[in-house]
Coordinates of C-alpha atoms in Angstrom, one line a residue:
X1 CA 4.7 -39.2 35.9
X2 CA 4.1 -36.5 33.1
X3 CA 7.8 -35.1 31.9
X4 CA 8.4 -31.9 29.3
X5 CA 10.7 -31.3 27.1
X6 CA 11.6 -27.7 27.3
X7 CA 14.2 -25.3 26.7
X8 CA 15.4 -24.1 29.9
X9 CA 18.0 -21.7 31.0
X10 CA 20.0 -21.2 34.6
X11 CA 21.5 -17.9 33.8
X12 CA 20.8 -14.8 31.8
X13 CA 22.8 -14.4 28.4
X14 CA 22.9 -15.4 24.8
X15 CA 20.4 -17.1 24.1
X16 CA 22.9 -19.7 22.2
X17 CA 25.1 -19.9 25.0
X18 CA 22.8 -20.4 27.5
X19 CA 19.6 -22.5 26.6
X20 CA 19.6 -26.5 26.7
X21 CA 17.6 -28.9 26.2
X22 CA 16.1 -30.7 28.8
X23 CA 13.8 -33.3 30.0
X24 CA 12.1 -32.5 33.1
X25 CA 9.7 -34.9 35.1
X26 CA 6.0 -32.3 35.8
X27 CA 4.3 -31.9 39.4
X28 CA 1.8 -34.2 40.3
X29 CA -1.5 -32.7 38.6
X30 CA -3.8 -30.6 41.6
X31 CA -7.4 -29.7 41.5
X32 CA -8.1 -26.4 40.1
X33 CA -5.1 -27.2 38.1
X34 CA -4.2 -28.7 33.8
X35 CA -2.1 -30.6 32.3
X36 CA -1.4 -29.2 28.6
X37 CA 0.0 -30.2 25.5
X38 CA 1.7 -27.0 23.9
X39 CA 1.2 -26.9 20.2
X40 CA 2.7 -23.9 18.7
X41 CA 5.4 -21.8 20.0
X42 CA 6.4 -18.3 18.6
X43 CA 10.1 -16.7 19.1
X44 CA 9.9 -12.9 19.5
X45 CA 12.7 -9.9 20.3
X46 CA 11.0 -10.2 23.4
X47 CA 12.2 -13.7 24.4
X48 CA 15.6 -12.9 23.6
X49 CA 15.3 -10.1 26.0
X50 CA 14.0 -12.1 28.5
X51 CA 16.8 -15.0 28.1
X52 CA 19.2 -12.5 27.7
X53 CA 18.1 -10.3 31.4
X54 CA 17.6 -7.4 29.7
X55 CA 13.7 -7.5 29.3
X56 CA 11.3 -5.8 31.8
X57 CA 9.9 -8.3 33.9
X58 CA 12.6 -12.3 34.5
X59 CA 11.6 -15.0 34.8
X60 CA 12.9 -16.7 37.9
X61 CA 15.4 -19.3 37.6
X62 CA 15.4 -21.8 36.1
X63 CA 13.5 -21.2 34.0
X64 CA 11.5 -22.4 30.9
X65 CA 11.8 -19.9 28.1
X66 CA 9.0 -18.8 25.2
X67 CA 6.4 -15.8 26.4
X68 CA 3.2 -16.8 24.7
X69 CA 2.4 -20.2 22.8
X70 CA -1.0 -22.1 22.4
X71 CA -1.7 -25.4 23.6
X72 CA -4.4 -28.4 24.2
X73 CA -5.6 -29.2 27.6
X74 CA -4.8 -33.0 28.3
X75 CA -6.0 -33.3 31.1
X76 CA -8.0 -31.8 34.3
X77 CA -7.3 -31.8 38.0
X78 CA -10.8 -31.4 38.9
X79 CA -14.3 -31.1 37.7
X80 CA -15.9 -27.7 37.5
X81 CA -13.7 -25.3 36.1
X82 CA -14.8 -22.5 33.2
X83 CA -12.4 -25.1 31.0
X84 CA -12.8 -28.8 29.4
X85 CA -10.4 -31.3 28.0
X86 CA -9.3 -30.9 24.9
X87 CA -9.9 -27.2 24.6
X88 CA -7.5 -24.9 23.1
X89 CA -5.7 -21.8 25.5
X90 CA -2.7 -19.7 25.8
X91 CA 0.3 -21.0 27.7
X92 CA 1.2 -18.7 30.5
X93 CA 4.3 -16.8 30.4
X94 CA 4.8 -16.8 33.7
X95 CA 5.2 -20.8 32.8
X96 CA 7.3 -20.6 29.4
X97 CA 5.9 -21.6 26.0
X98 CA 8.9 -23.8 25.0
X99 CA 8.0 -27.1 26.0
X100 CA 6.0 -29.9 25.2
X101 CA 4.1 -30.0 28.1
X102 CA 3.1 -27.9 31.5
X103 CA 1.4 -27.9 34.6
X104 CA -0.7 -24.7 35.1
X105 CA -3.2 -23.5 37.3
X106 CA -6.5 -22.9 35.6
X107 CA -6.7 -19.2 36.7
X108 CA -3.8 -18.1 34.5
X109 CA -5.7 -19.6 31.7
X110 CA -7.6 -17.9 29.1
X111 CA -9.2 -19.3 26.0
X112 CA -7.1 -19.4 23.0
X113 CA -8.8 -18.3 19.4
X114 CA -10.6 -21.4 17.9
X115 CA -11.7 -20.0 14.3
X116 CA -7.6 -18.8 13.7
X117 CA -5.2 -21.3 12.1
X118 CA -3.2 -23.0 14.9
X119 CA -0.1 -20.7 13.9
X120 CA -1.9 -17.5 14.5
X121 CA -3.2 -18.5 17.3
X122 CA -0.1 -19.1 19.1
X123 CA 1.0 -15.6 18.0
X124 CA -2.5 -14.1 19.4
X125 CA -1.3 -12.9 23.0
X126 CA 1.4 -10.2 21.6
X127 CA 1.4 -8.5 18.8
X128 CA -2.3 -8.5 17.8
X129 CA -3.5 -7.2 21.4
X130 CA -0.5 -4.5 21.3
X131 CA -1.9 -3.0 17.5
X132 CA -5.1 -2.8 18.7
X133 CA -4.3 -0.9 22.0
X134 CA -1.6 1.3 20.2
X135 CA -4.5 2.2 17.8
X136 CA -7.2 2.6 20.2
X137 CA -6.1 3.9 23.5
X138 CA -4.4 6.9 22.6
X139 CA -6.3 8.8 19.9
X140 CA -9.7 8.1 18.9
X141 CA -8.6 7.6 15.2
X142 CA -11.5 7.6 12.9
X143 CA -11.9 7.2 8.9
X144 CA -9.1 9.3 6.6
X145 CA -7.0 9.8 9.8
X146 CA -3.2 9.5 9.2
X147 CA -0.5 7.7 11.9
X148 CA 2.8 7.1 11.2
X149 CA 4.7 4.1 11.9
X150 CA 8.7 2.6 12.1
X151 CA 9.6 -1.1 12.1
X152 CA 6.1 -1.3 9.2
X153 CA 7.9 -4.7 8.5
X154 CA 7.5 -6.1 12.1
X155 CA 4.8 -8.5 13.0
X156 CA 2.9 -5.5 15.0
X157 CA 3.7 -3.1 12.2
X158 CA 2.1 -5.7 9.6
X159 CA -1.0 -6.0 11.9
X160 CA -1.6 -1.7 12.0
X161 CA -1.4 -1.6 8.5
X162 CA -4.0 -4.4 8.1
X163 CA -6.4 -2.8 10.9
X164 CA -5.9 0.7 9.7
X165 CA -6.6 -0.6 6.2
X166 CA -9.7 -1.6 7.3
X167 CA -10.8 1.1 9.3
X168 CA -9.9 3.8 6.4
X169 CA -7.1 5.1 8.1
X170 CA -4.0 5.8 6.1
X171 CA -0.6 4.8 7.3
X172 CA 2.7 6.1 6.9
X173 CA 4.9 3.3 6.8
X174 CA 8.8 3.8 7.7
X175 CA 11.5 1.0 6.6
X176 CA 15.2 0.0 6.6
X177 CA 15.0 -0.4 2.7
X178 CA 12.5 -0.4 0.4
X179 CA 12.5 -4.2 -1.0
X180 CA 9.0 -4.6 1.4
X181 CA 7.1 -2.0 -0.2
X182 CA 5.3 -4.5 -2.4
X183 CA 4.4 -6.5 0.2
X184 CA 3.5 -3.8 2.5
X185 CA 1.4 -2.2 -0.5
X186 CA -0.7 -5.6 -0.5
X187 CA -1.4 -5.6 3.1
X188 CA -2.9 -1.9 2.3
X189 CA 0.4 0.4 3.2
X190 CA -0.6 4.1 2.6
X191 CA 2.8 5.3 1.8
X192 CA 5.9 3.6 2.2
X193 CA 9.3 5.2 2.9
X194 CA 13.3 4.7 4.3
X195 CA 13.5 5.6 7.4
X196 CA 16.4 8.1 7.0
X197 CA 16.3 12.0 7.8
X198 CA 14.7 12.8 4.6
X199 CA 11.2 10.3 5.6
X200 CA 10.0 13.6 7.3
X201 CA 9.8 16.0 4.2
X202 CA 8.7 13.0 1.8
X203 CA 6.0 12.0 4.0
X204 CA 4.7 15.2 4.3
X205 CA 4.6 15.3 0.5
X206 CA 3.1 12.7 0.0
X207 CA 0.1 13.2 2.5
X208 CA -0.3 16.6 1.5
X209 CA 1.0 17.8 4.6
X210 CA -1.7 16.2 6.3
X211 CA -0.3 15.5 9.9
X212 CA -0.6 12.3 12.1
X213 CA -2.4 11.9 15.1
X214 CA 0.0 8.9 16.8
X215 CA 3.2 8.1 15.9
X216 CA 4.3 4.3 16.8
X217 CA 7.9 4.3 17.6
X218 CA 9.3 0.6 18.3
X219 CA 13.0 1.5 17.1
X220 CA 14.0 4.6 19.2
X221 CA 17.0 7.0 18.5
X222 CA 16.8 9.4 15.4
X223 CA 13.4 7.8 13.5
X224 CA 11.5 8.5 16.7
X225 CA 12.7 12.5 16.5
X226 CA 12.0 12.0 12.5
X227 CA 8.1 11.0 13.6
X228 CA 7.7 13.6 16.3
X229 CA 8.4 16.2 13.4
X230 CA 5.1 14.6 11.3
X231 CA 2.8 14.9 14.2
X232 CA -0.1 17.0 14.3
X233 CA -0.6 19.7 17.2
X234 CA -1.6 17.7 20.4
X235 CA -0.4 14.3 18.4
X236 CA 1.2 11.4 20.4
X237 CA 3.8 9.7 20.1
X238 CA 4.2 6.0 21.6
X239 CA 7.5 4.1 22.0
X240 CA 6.4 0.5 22.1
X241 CA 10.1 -0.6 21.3
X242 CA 13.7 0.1 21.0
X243 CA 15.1 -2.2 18.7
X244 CA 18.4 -0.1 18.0
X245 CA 19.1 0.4 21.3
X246 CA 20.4 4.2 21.0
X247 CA 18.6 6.7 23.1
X248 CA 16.2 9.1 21.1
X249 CA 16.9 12.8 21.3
X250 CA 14.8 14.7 23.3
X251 CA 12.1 16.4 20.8
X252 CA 12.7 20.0 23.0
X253 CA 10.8 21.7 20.0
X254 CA 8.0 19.7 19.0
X255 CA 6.8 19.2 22.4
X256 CA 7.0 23.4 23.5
X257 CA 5.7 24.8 19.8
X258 CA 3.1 21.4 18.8
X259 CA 2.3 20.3 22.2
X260 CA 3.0 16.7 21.3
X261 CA 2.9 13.8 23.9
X262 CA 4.9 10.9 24.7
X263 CA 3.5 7.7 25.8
X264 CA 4.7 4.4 26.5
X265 CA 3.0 1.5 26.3
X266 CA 3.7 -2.4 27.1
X267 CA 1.4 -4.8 26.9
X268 CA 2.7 -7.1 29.4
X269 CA 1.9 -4.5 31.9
X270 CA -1.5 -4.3 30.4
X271 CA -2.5 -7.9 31.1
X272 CA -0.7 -7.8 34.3
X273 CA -3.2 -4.9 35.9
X274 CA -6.4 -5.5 33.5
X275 CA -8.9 -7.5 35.4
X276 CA -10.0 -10.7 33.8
X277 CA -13.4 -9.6 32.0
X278 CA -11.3 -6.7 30.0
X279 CA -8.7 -8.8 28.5
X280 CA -11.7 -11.7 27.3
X281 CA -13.6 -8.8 26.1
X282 CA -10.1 -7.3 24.2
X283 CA -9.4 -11.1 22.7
X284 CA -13.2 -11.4 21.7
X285 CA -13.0 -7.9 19.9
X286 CA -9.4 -8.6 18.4
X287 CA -9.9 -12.3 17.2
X288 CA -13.7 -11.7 15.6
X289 CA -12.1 -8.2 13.9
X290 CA -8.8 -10.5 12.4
X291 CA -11.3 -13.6 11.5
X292 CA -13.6 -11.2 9.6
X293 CA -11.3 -9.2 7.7
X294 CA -8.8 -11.9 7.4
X295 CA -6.1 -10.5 9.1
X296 CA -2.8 -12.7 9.3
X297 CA 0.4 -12.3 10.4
X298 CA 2.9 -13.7 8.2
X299 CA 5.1 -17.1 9.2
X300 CA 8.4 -17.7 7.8
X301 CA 8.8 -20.7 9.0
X302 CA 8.2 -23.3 11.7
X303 CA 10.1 -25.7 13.6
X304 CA 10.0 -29.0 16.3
X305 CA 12.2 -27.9 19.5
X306 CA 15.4 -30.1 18.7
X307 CA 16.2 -27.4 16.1
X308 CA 16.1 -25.0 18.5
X309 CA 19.4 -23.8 17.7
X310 CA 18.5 -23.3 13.8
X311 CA 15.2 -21.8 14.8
X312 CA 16.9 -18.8 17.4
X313 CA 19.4 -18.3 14.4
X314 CA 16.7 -17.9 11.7
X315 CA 14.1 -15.3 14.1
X316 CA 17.4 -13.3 14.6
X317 CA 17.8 -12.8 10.8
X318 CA 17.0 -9.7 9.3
X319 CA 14.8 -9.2 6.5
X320 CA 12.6 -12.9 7.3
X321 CA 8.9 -13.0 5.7
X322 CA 7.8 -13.2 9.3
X323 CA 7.2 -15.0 12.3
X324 CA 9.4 -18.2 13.3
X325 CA 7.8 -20.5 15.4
X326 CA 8.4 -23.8 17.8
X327 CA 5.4 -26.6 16.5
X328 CA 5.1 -29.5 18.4

């Protein structure tokens, strides 16, 4: 009998408090179903939501923590299926990336990225899919365009520069301090500014006073007000994010005298309602666009899953070169 080792938890909370370690024994393997060997594991706000009960959608528990990973296909319950041993695929969420192994049926598979380094892989179900949307479904954004984002450090914020750098469009890049602006700069940052209540009359200097067309808000409270003030008439702005958890006043003025919108937008729900064919032909589009032009998203560090408890302490620090991950 197959067995896992996984990170599980019983109850919501702290992720500190409430994950252990376990070694679980795996259901018998069923046709139409895989065995997998996870690989790579990334740890994102999201997952301390979702261990903590405050994200959008719970698991149901127990359960086995980690919303995206990569992993190997070990084995196959039967003979016919779109997939083959040894091929590389995203672990299901609805399973938990935080393991060494799973059980999974075959139709909440989809092929993983095979040209990427294994680590960017594993981060390829998230934030990569959630730039591209953000820069594609709300505006039609073309050459010498200008959007504005907060959180520019973040691993989606990183990826929006890079795309938009790429596509000629200029970014406006808000920050807690400005220590990131070299690295930023070398990703191709437009401007780069703190996010504080003068980043609304600097940014507007420095574009000219050239307006955005979307705004990417993934922090919330006063910087998404600051944004709404540097959007063009008809602009957008989409709140992906909340990450200091203060509700954002209510931009009465912007939205009667500049007609601005505001849009939500999680990706979760995205692949939950998209039928099978779009989210291939998003992957295909994303992946080939990151392979050609090189796109990466940066990793601090990685670990093996005993140091869990040093890996949840280092993706909660502030100010990390990026991504901590789980490698098995």
């Amino acid at each position: 009998m197959q067995k896992t080792t996984a990170l599980r938890h019983a109850s919501f909370g702290k992720p500190a408090e409430v994950l252990t370690l376990e070694t679980i024994e795996l259901p018998e393997l069923k046709p139409e179903q895989a065995l997998l060997k996870v690989l790579a594991a990334p740890i994102n706000p999201a997952d301390f939501g979702r261990v903590g009960g405050t994200y959008g959608e719970l698991a149901e528990l127990p359960a086995t923590a980690g919303l995206e990973g990569v992993a190997e296909i070990l084995e196959l319950g039967s003979e016919g299926t779109r997939f083959r041993v040894g091929q590389k695929v995203f672990v299901p969420s609805s399973v938990g990336s935080w393991q060494s192994h799973a059980v999974v049926d075959c139709q909440t598979l989809f092929p993983a990225p095979e040209k990427l380094p294994l680590e960017q892989a594993a981060m390829g179900w998230v934030n990569p899919a959630t730039a591209w949307k953000l820069m594609h479904d709300f505006a039609k954004l073309q050459a010498g365009d200008i959007i504005v984002q907060n959180a520019a450090t973040s691993a989606v914020g990183k990826l929006v520069i890079q795309i938009a750098s790429h596509l000629g469009i200029k970014t406006v890049n808000l920050v807690r301090n400005l220590d990131a602006t070299p690295a930023l700069k070398k990703l191709g940052a437009g401007v780069v500014l703190v996010d504080d209540r003068d980043a609304a009359k600097a940014a507007l200097e420095a574009t000219n006073g050239k307006k955005a067309k979307i705004a990417l808000n993934s922090v919330g409270g006063s910087s998404a007000l600051g944004m709404c003030k540097l959007l063009a008439d008809g602009g957008t702005l989409i709140t992906f994010g909340g990450m200091d958890r203060e509700p954002a006043p209510f931009p009465t003025r912007y939205l009667i005298f500049n007609d601005i919108r505001l849009r939500g937008f999680w990706v979760s729900k995205w692949y939950a309602t998209a039928a099978r064919e779009d989210i291939l032909a998003l992957h295909n589009e994303v992946f080939t666009f990151m392979e050609n032009a090189k796109i990466r998203v940066d990793v601090a560090a990685t670990y093996p899953l005993e140091d869990w408890q040093k890996a949840l302490k280092h993706a909660n620090q502030s100010g990390k070169s990026g991504k901590v991950l789980f490698k098995f």
